[in-house]
CSV table of C-alpha atoms in Angstrom, one decimal:
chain,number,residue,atom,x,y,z
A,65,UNK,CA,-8.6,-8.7,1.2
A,66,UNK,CA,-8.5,-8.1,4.9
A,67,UNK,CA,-11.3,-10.0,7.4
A,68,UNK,CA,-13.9,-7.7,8.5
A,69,UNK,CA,-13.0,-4.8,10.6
A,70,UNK,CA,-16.2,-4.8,11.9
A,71,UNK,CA,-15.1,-8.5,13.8
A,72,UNK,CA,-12.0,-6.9,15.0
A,73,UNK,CA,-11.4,-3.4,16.6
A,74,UNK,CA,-7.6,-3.3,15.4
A,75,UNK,CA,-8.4,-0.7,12.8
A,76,UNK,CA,-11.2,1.8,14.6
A,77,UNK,CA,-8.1,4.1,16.3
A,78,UNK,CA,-9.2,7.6,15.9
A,79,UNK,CA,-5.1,8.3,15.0
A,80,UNK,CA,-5.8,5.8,11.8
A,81,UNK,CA,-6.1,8.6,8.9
A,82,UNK,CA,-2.8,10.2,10.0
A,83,UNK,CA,-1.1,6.8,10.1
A,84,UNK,CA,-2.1,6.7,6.3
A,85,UNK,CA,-1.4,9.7,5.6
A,86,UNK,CA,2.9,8.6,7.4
A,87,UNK,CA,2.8,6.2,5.2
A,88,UNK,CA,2.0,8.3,2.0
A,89,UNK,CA,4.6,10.7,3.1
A,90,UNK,CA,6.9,7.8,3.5
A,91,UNK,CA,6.3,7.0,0.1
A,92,UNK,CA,6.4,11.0,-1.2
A,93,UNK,CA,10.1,11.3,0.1
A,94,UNK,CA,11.2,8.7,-1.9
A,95,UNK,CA,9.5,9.4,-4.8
A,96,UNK,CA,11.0,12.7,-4.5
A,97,UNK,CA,14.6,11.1,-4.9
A,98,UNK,CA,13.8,9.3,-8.3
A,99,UNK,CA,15.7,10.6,-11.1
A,100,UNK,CA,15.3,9.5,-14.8
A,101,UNK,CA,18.0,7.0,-14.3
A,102,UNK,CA,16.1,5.3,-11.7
A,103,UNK,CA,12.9,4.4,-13.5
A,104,UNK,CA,13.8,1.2,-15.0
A,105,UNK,CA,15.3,-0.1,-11.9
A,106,UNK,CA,13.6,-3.8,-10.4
A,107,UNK,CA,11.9,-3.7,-7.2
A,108,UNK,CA,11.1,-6.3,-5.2
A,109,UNK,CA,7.9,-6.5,-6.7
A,110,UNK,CA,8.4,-9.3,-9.3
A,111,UNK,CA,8.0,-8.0,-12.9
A,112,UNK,CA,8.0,-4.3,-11.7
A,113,UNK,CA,10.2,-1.7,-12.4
A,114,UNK,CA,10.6,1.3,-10.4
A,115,UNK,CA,8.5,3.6,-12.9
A,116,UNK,CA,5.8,0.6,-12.8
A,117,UNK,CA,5.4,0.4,-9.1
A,118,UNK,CA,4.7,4.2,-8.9
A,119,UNK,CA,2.3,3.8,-11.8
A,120,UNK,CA,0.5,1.4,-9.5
A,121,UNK,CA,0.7,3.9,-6.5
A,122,UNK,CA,-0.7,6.6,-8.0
A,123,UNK,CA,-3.2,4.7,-9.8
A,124,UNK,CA,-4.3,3.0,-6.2
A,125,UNK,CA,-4.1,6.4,-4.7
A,126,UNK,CA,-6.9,7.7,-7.5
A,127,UNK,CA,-8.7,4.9,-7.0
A,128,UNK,CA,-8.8,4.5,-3.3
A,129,UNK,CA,-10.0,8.6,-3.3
A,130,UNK,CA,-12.7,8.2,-6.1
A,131,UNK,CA,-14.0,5.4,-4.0
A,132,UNK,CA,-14.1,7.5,-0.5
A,133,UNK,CA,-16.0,9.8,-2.9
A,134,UNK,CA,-18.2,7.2,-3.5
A,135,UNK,CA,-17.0,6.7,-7.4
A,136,UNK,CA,-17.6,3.2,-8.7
A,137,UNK,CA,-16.4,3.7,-12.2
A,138,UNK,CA,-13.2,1.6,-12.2
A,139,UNK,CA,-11.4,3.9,-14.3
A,140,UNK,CA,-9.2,6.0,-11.5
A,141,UNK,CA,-7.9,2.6,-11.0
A,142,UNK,CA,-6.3,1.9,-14.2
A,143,UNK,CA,-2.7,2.6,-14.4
A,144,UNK,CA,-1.1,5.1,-16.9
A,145,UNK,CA,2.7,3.1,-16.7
A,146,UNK,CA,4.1,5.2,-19.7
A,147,UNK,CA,3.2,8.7,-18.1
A,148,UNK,CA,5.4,11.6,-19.3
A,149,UNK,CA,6.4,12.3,-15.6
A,150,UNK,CA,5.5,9.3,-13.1
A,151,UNK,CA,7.0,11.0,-9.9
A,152,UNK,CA,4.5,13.9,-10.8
A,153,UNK,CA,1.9,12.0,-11.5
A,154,UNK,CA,2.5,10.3,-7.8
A,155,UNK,CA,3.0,13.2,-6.1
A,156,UNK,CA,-0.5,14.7,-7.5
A,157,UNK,CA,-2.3,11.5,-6.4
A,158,UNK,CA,-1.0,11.0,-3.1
A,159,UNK,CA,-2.4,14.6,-2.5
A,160,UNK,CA,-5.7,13.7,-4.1
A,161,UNK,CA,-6.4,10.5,-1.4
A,162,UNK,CA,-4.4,12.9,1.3
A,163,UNK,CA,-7.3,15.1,0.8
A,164,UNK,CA,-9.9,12.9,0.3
A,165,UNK,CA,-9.6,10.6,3.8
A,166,UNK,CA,-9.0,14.2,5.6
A,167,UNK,CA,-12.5,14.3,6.8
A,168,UNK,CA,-12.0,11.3,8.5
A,169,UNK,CA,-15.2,9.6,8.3
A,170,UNK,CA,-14.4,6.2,8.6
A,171,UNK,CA,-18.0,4.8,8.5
A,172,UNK,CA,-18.8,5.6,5.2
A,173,UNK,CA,-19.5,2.9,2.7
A,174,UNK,CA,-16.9,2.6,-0.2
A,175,UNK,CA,-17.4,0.9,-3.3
A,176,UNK,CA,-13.9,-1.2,-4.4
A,177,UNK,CA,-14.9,-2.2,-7.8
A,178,UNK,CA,-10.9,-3.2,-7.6
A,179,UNK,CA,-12.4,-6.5,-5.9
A,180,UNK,CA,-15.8,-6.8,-7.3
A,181,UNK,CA,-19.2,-4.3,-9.1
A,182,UNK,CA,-20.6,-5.1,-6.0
A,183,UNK,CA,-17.8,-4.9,-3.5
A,184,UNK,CA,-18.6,-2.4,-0.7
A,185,UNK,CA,-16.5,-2.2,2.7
A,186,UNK,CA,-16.7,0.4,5.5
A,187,UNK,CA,-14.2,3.3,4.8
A,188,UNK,CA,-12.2,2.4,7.9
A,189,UNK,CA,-11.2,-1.3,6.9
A,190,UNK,CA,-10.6,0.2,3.4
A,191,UNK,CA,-7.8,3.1,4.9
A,192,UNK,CA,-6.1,0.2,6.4
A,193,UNK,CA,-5.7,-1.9,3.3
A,194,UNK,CA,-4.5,1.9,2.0
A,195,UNK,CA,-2.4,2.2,5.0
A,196,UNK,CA,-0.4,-1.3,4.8
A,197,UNK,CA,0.2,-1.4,1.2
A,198,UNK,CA,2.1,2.3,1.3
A,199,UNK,CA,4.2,1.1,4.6
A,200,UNK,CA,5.2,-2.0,2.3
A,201,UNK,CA,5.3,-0.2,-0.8
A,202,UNK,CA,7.8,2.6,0.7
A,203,UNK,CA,9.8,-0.5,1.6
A,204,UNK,CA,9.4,-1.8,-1.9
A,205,UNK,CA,11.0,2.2,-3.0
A,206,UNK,CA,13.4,2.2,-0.5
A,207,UNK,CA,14.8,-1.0,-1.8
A,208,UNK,CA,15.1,-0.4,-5.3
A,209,UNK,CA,16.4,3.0,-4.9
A,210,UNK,CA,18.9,2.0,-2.0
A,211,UNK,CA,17.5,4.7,0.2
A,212,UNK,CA,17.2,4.2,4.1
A,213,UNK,CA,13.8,3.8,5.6
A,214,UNK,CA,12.5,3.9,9.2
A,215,UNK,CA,9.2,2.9,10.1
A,216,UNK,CA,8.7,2.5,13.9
A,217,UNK,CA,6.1,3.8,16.7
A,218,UNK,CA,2.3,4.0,15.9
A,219,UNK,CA,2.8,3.3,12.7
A,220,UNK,CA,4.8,0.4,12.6
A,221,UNK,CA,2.4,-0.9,15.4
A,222,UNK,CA,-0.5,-0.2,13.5
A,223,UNK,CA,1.2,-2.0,10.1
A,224,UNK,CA,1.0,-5.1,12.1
A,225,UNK,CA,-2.3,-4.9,13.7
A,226,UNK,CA,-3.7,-4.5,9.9
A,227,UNK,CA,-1.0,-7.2,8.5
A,228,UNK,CA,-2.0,-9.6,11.1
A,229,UNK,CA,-6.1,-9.1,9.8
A,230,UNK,CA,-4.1,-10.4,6.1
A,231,UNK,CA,-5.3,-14.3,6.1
A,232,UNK,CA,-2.2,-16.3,6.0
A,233,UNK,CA,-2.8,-18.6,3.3
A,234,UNK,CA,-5.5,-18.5,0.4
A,235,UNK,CA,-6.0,-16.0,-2.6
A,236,UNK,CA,-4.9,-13.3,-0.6
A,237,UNK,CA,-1.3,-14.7,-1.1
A,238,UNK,CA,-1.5,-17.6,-4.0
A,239,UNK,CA,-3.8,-16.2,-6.5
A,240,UNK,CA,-2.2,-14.2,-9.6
A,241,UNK,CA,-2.1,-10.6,-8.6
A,242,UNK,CA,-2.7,-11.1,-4.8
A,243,UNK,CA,-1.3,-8.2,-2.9
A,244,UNK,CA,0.9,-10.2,-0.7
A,245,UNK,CA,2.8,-13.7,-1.3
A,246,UNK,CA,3.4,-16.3,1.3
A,247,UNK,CA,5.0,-15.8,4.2
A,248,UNK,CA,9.0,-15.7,3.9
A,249,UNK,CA,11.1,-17.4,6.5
A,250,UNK,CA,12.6,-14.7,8.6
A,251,UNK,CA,12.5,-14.1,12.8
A,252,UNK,CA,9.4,-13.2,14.2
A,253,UNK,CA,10.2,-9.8,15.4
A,254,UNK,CA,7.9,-6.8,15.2
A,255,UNK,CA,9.8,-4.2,13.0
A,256,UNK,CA,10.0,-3.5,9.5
A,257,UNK,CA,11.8,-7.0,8.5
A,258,UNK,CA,9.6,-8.7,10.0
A,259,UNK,CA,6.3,-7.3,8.4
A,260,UNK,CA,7.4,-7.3,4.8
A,261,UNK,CA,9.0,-11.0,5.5
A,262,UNK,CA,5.4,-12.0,7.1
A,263,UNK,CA,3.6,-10.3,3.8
A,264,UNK,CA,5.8,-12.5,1.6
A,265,UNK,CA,8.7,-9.9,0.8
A,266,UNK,CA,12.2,-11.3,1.3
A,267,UNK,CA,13.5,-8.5,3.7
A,268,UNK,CA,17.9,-9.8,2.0
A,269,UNK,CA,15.8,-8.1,-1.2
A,270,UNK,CA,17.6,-8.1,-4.0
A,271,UNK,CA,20.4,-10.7,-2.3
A,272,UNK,CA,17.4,-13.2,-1.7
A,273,UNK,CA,14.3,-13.7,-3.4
A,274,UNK,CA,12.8,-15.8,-0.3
């Protein structure tokens, strides 16, 4: 989980909901591309295929909107991987949290039972966790389906700020299921490389495993 945003003013920029909503779009286009022949492709998240990782997407998508609605039932955030049509099912639950952060109140309280029954974080650090994991997770697309990707400007800028707030060691990168693995060896550089290789992707993916 990130550190408080409340300690840190990386993730208060008014332009933060459209940043999120890049990244989504990022992550539609792709999705777009997917053809039945693609779905049981690896990524390079380790023991996912390409039909699994958008079974996760859309399922953190659902579960990142019900929350903004203030929904702690955990149920939006289980993950329906044998869905009849997974690039549909993505497409309608991007537009579901598309819709939801659109009223851009980013003091509201959500409640991410994902993390805890009593978890509750302000709606503008939870965007960011949102925001980070769909700029990685297009990567993660883009990789498996051998599809170019540019992330740069604002929203590359803004990937970092929130990737630097990720703690560098710890369960946020060790425990089983962590959202990012240890850091990979790769040159400190601000682009795209260097933020999935600092989030504990190997950017030489599927050459190099790290």
């Amino acid at each position: 989980m990130l550190t408080n945003s409340r300690d840190n003013d990386a993730t208060t920029s008014p332009d933060l909901v459209e940043l999120d909503a890049q990244a989504v779009r990022l992550s539609l286009a792709l999705a777009e591309t997917i053809s039945p022949g693609d779905l049981d492709k690896p990524t390079p998240c380790v023991g996912w295929t390409v039909h699994g990782l958008l079974a996760h997407m859309a399922a953190e998508n659902d579960g990142f909107a019900a929350a903004y609605d203030g929904d702690a039932d955990p149920a939006p955030w289980k993950w329906a991987p044998q869905a009849a049509d997974p690039v549909a099912t993505y497409q309608r639950s991007a537009e579901r949290v598309l819709t939801a952060f659109a009223t851009r109140d980013l003091q509201r309280m959500m409640p991410m039972v994902t993390f805890g029954p009593d978890v509750t974080i302000p709606a503008e650090q939870a965007i960011s966790m949102h925001l980070i994991d769909y700029v990685v997770h297009s990567w993660d697309l883009a990789r498996s389906l051998e599809q170019p990707l540019t992330v740069d400007g604002p929203l590359l800028d803004k990937a970092w700020e929130v990737a630097r707030m990720v703690p560098e060691d710890g369960a946020a990168r060790t425990d089983p299921g962590a959202p990012f693995g240890p850091r990979v060896s790769w040159p400190d550089e601000p682009t795209l490389d260097g933020l999935v290789a600092y989030l504990g992707r190997s950017p030489s993916w599927p050459a190099a495993t790290g």
